Amino acid sequence: MSEYVEHRNGGYYVLGTRVSLDSVVYAFLRGESSDGIVESFPALSLEQVFGALAFYLAHRESIDCYLQEGKAEFARLRDEARRKHPQLYAKLDAARERTPTPS
């Protein structure tokens, strides 16, 4: 049986690619089809997407924990950046408020 996911540099990736397992899993959890995931990540074949999803489903508890840790780290880094660069984020927030949201 082929392996489809590798652990490297502290993260999980589709074997032989730069596509993170996170990207594939989040697309899957948003309800994207396997074909849609392939369209979003042209570096992947349908077989690789199915393999990555099979890996996720077989290791769901540990991968969900890994994804939660990633979200927490992102939030920590975002908050740290906001504290270090308040003027930049004030400008970004103001620009967001002026930009109309699509209906």
Tab-separated table of N, CA and C in Angstrom:
chain	number	residue	atom	x	y	z
A	1	MET	N	0.842	-1.185	0.000
A	1	MET	CA	0.000	0.000	0.000
A	1	MET	C	0.884	1.244	0.000
A	2	SER	N	0.501	2.218	-0.787
A	2	SER	CA	1.258	3.464	-0.873
A	2	SER	C	1.009	4.335	0.345
A	3	GLU	N	2.019	5.091	0.709
A	3	GLU	CA	1.854	6.091	1.758
A	3	GLU	C	1.553	7.415	1.077
A	4	TYR	N	0.695	8.192	1.671
A	4	TYR	CA	0.271	9.441	1.047
A	4	TYR	C	0.599	10.677	1.865
A	5	VAL	N	0.977	10.498	3.120
A	5	VAL	CA	1.230	11.637	4.003
A	5	VAL	C	2.571	11.439	4.682
A	6	GLU	N	3.313	12.524	4.805
A	6	GLU	CA	4.580	12.471	5.529
A	6	GLU	C	4.618	13.591	6.562
A	7	HIS	N	5.342	13.329	7.622
A	7	HIS	CA	5.533	14.318	8.685
A	7	HIS	C	6.916	14.911	8.481
A	8	ARG	N	6.981	16.222	8.240
A	8	ARG	CA	8.276	16.879	8.068
A	8	ARG	C	8.165	18.329	8.522
A	9	ASN	N	9.271	18.844	9.022
A	9	ASN	CA	9.345	20.236	9.474
A	9	ASN	C	8.220	20.596	10.440
A	10	GLY	N	7.834	19.657	11.267
A	10	GLY	CA	6.813	19.919	12.271
A	10	GLY	C	5.385	19.892	11.765
A	11	GLY	N	5.184	19.526	10.489
A	11	GLY	CA	3.835	19.495	9.932
A	11	GLY	C	3.608	18.243	9.114
A	12	TYR	N	2.385	18.086	8.652
A	12	TYR	CA	2.015	16.956	7.804
A	12	TYR	C	1.803	17.465	6.387
A	13	TYR	N	2.324	16.721	5.416
A	13	TYR	CA	2.241	17.103	4.006
A	13	TYR	C	1.868	15.900	3.165
A	14	VAL	N	1.199	16.173	2.048
A	14	VAL	CA	0.951	15.113	1.091
A	14	VAL	C	2.322	14.710	0.547
A	15	LEU	N	2.609	13.437	0.603
A	15	LEU	CA	3.925	12.899	0.269
A	15	LEU	C	4.438	13.435	-1.066
A	16	GLY	N	5.666	13.970	-1.042
A	16	GLY	CA	6.316	14.434	-2.253
A	16	GLY	C	5.824	15.764	-2.784
A	17	THR	N	5.005	16.469	-1.987
A	17	THR	CA	4.485	17.780	-2.414
A	17	THR	C	4.714	18.808	-1.322
A	18	ARG	N	4.388	20.039	-1.656
A	18	ARG	CA	4.421	21.113	-0.658
A	18	ARG	C	3.027	21.403	-0.119
A	19	VAL	N	2.054	20.569	-0.468
A	19	VAL	CA	0.667	20.770	-0.030
A	19	VAL	C	0.505	20.181	1.366
A	20	SER	N	0.061	21.013	2.290
A	20	SER	CA	-0.103	20.546	3.665
A	20	SER	C	-1.362	19.698	3.797
A	21	LEU	N	-1.303	18.746	4.706
A	21	LEU	CA	-2.492	17.959	5.024
A	21	LEU	C	-3.580	18.881	5.552
A	22	ASP	N	-3.169	19.913	6.278
A	22	ASP	CA	-4.126	20.890	6.817
A	22	ASP	C	-5.034	21.420	5.704
A	23	SER	N	-4.421	21.807	4.580
A	23	SER	CA	-5.167	22.391	3.464
A	23	SER	C	-6.209	21.418	2.927
A	24	VAL	N	-5.810	20.169	2.778
A	24	VAL	CA	-6.724	19.157	2.252
A	24	VAL	C	-7.846	18.894	3.252
A	25	VAL	N	-7.497	18.760	4.517
A	25	VAL	CA	-8.497	18.465	5.552
A	25	VAL	C	-9.482	19.623	5.700
A	26	TYR	N	-8.991	20.862	5.739
A	26	TYR	CA	-9.914	21.988	5.881
A	26	TYR	C	-10.857	22.085	4.686
A	27	ALA	N	-10.370	21.798	3.487
A	27	ALA	CA	-11.243	21.791	2.306
A	27	ALA	C	-12.308	20.705	2.453
A	28	PHE	N	-11.899	19.541	2.907
A	28	PHE	CA	-12.825	18.429	3.137
A	28	PHE	C	-13.875	18.803	4.182
A	29	LEU	N	-13.442	19.410	5.280
A	29	LEU	CA	-14.367	19.785	6.353
A	29	LEU	C	-15.320	20.900	5.930
A	30	ARG	N	-14.913	21.708	4.940
A	30	ARG	CA	-15.809	22.740	4.387
A	30	ARG	C	-16.828	22.140	3.430
A	31	GLY	N	-16.662	20.861	3.132
A	31	GLY	CA	-17.613	20.186	2.259
A	31	GLY	C	-17.196	20.108	0.805
A	32	GLU	N	-15.957	20.480	0.503
A	32	GLU	CA	-15.493	20.375	-0.880
A	32	GLU	C	-15.391	18.912	-1.280
A	33	SER	N	-15.703	18.636	-2.530
A	33	SER	CA	-15.575	17.275	-3.048
A	33	SER	C	-14.103	16.974	-3.302
A	34	SER	N	-13.803	15.706	-3.471
A	34	SER	CA	-12.430	15.314	-3.792
A	34	SER	C	-11.986	15.954	-5.099
A	35	ASP	N	-12.878	15.986	-6.091
A	35	ASP	CA	-12.553	16.640	-7.362
A	35	ASP	C	-12.299	18.134	-7.162
A	36	GLY	N	-13.080	18.758	-6.303
A	36	GLY	CA	-12.890	20.176	-6.010
A	36	GLY	C	-11.553	20.443	-5.338
A	37	ILE	N	-11.138	19.529	-4.475
A	37	ILE	CA	-9.840	19.675	-3.809
A	37	ILE	C	-8.722	19.566	-4.840
A	38	VAL	N	-8.848	18.639	-5.779
A	38	VAL	CA	-7.848	18.507	-6.848
A	38	VAL	C	-7.789	19.791	-7.670
A	39	GLU	N	-8.946	20.393	-7.939
A	39	GLU	CA	-8.968	21.663	-8.681
A	39	GLU	C	-8.265	22.762	-7.896
A	40	SER	N	-8.448	22.772	-6.595
A	40	SER	CA	-7.818	23.794	-5.755
A	40	SER	C	-6.316	23.576	-5.612
A	41	PHE	N	-5.888	22.334	-5.702
A	41	PHE	CA	-4.468	21.988	-5.535
A	41	PHE	C	-4.013	21.150	-6.732
A	42	PRO	N	-3.703	21.802	-7.847
A	42	PRO	CA	-3.351	21.070	-9.067
A	42	PRO	C	-2.112	20.182	-8.928
A	43	ALA	N	-1.324	20.382	-7.882
A	43	ALA	CA	-0.156	19.523	-7.662
A	43	ALA	C	-0.568	18.128	-7.196
A	44	LEU	N	-1.831	17.970	-6.815
A	44	LEU	CA	-2.298	16.696	-6.284
A	44	LEU	C	-3.127	15.933	-7.314
A	45	SER	N	-2.992	14.616	-7.257
A	45	SER	CA	-3.864	13.751	-8.057
A	45	SER	C	-5.060	13.360	-7.190
A	46	LEU	N	-6.066	12.822	-7.827
A	46	LEU	CA	-7.233	12.354	-7.087
A	46	LEU	C	-6.831	11.249	-6.113
A	47	GLU	N	-5.928	10.399	-6.529
A	47	GLU	CA	-5.441	9.334	-5.653
A	47	GLU	C	-4.778	9.919	-4.399
A	48	GLN	N	-3.968	10.965	-4.567
A	48	GLN	CA	-3.308	11.582	-3.412
A	48	GLN	C	-4.319	12.200	-2.458
A	49	VAL	N	-5.362	12.832	-3.010
A	49	VAL	CA	-6.401	13.427	-2.158
A	49	VAL	C	-7.107	12.343	-1.366
A	50	PHE	N	-7.515	11.264	-2.044
A	50	PHE	CA	-8.168	10.162	-1.326
A	50	PHE	C	-7.234	9.563	-0.281
A	51	GLY	N	-5.954	9.419	-0.611
A	51	GLY	CA	-4.989	8.881	0.340
A	51	GLY	C	-4.826	9.782	1.552
A	52	ALA	N	-4.748	11.094	1.309
A	52	ALA	CA	-4.608	12.047	2.415
A	52	ALA	C	-5.847	12.029	3.301
A	53	LEU	N	-7.022	11.945	2.684
A	53	LEU	CA	-8.261	11.907	3.469
A	53	LEU	C	-8.382	10.595	4.239
A	54	ALA	N	-7.942	9.493	3.634
A	54	ALA	CA	-7.957	8.209	4.350
A	54	ALA	C	-7.025	8.280	5.566
A	55	PHE	N	-5.853	8.898	5.386
A	55	PHE	CA	-4.933	9.074	6.505
A	55	PHE	C	-5.596	9.903	7.596
A	56	TYR	N	-6.226	11.009	7.208
A	56	TYR	CA	-6.894	11.863	8.189
A	56	TYR	C	-7.954	11.076	8.958
A	57	LEU	N	-8.792	10.363	8.241
A	57	LEU	CA	-9.883	9.644	8.899
A	57	LEU	C	-9.362	8.524	9.805
A	58	ALA	N	-8.248	7.914	9.432
A	58	ALA	CA	-7.666	6.858	10.254
A	58	ALA	C	-6.979	7.404	11.510
A	59	HIS	N	-6.595	8.676	11.462
A	59	HIS	CA	-5.878	9.304	12.584
A	59	HIS	C	-6.591	10.572	13.044
A	60	ARG	N	-7.891	10.566	12.940
A	60	ARG	CA	-8.682	11.785	13.133
A	60	ARG	C	-8.429	12.465	14.473
A	61	GLU	N	-8.384	11.710	15.533
A	61	GLU	CA	-8.224	12.320	16.858
A	61	GLU	C	-6.892	13.074	16.960
A	62	SER	N	-5.814	12.440	16.549
A	62	SER	CA	-4.512	13.099	16.665
A	62	SER	C	-4.370	14.248	15.663
A	63	ILE	N	-4.920	14.105	14.460
A	63	ILE	CA	-4.822	15.188	13.473
A	63	ILE	C	-5.706	16.358	13.890
A	64	ASP	N	-6.889	16.095	14.435
A	64	ASP	CA	-7.731	17.190	14.933
A	64	ASP	C	-7.015	17.950	16.052
A	65	CYS	N	-6.315	17.234	16.918
A	65	CYS	CA	-5.539	17.867	17.990
A	65	CYS	C	-4.433	18.732	17.381
A	66	TYR	N	-3.723	18.192	16.389
A	66	TYR	CA	-2.671	18.929	15.682
A	66	TYR	C	-3.240	20.209	15.034
A	67	LEU	N	-4.416	20.105	14.422
A	67	LEU	CA	-5.033	21.279	13.786
A	67	LEU	C	-5.423	22.321	14.835
A	68	GLN	N	-5.938	21.878	15.971
A	68	GLN	CA	-6.299	22.806	17.051
A	68	GLN	C	-5.065	23.523	17.582
A	69	GLU	N	-3.971	22.787	17.733
A	69	GLU	CA	-2.721	23.407	18.187
A	69	GLU	C	-2.251	24.456	17.180
A	70	GLY	N	-2.410	24.159	15.894
A	70	GLY	CA	-2.041	25.118	14.850
A	70	GLY	C	-2.888	26.376	14.914
A	71	LYS	N	-4.189	26.212	15.154
A	71	LYS	CA	-5.075	27.376	15.292
A	71	LYS	C	-4.682	28.222	16.498
A	72	ALA	N	-4.364	27.566	17.591
A	72	ALA	CA	-3.969	28.287	18.801
A	72	ALA	C	-2.666	29.048	18.576
A	73	GLU	N	-1.717	28.419	17.895
A	73	GLU	CA	-0.439	29.079	17.606
A	73	GLU	C	-0.653	30.275	16.681
A	74	PHE	N	-1.515	30.114	15.674
A	74	PHE	CA	-1.816	31.223	14.772
A	74	PHE	C	-2.431	32.391	15.549
A	75	ALA	N	-3.376	32.094	16.435
A	75	ALA	CA	-4.015	33.144	17.235
A	75	ALA	C	-2.982	33.843	18.126
A	76	ARG	N	-2.084	33.072	18.717
A	76	ARG	CA	-1.044	33.655	19.564
A	76	ARG	C	-0.147	34.589	18.754
A	77	LEU	N	0.287	34.136	17.576
A	77	LEU	CA	1.148	34.958	16.726
A	77	LEU	C	0.427	36.206	16.225
A	78	ARG	N	-0.862	36.065	15.888
A	78	ARG	CA	-1.657	37.215	15.442
A	78	ARG	C	-1.767	38.249	16.563
A	79	ASP	N	-2.050	37.788	17.774
A	79	ASP	CA	-2.175	38.706	18.905
A	79	ASP	C	-0.845	39.395	19.201
A	80	GLU	N	0.241	38.643	19.108
A	80	GLU	CA	1.569	39.210	19.324
A	80	GLU	C	1.873	40.285	18.268
A	81	ALA	N	1.543	40.004	17.016
A	81	ALA	CA	1.774	40.977	15.944
A	81	ALA	C	0.927	42.231	16.164
A	82	ARG	N	-0.303	42.060	16.615
A	82	ARG	CA	-1.171	43.212	16.900
A	82	ARG	C	-0.580	44.085	18.012
A	83	ARG	N	0.004	43.438	19.028
A	83	ARG	CA	0.618	44.202	20.122
A	83	ARG	C	1.873	44.938	19.653
A	84	LYS	N	2.661	44.299	18.797
A	84	LYS	CA	3.911	44.895	18.338
A	84	LYS	C	3.704	45.989	17.290
A	85	HIS	N	2.622	45.903	16.530
A	85	HIS	CA	2.392	46.840	15.415
A	85	HIS	C	0.962	47.387	15.447
A	86	PRO	N	0.586	48.088	16.514
A	86	PRO	CA	-0.802	48.536	16.648
A	86	PRO	C	-1.234	49.510	15.545
A	87	GLN	N	-0.334	50.370	15.090
A	87	GLN	CA	-0.716	51.329	14.045
A	87	GLN	C	-1.040	50.621	12.736
A	88	LEU	N	-0.246	49.646	12.376
A	88	LEU	CA	-0.499	48.887	11.153
A	88	LEU	C	-1.868	48.216	11.223
A	89	TYR	N	-2.171	47.564	12.331
A	89	TYR	CA	-3.440	46.862	12.455
A	89	TYR	C	-4.612	47.826	12.547
A	90	ALA	N	-4.408	49.007	13.103
A	90	ALA	CA	-5.465	50.016	13.122
A	90	ALA	C	-5.800	50.434	11.690
A	91	LYS	N	-4.766	50.603	10.856
A	91	LYS	CA	-4.992	50.957	9.449
A	91	LYS	C	-5.699	49.820	8.710
A	92	LEU	N	-5.282	48.604	8.965
A	92	LEU	CA	-5.925	47.452	8.319
A	92	LEU	C	-7.388	47.327	8.736
A	93	ASP	N	-7.660	47.504	10.022
A	93	ASP	CA	-9.035	47.433	10.513
A	93	ASP	C	-9.893	48.531	9.896
A	94	ALA	N	-9.334	49.740	9.795
A	94	ALA	CA	-10.071	50.851	9.191
A	94	ALA	C	-10.358	50.571	7.715
A	95	ALA	N	-9.389	50.021	7.011
A	95	ALA	CA	-9.590	49.692	5.597
A	95	ALA	C	-10.665	48.622	5.445
A	96	ARG	N	-10.683	47.634	6.346
A	96	ARG	CA	-11.706	46.588	6.307
A	96	ARG	C	-13.098	47.175	6.508
A	97	GLU	N	-13.197	48.129	7.407
A	97	GLU	CA	-14.490	48.744	7.691
A	97	GLU	C	-15.007	49.540	6.496
A	98	ARG	N	-14.085	50.120	5.720
A	98	ARG	CA	-14.486	50.922	4.548
A	98	ARG	C	-14.816	50.049	3.325
A	99	THR	N	-14.360	48.801	3.340
A	99	THR	CA	-14.554	47.927	2.189
A	99	THR	C	-15.934	47.264	2.299
A	100	PRO	N	-16.767	47.430	1.256
A	100	PRO	CA	-18.085	46.796	1.310
A	100	PRO	C	-17.955	45.272	1.229
A	101	THR	N	-18.811	44.602	1.964
A	101	THR	CA	-18.809	43.140	1.932
A	101	THR	C	-19.731	42.658	0.806
A	102	PRO	N	-19.357	41.581	0.113
A	102	PRO	CA	-20.208	41.077	-0.968
A	102	PRO	C	-21.529	40.563	-0.414
A	103	SER	N	-22.571	40.749	-1.166
A	103	SER	CA	-23.914	40.304	-0.711
A	103	SER	C	-24.170	38.885	-1.022
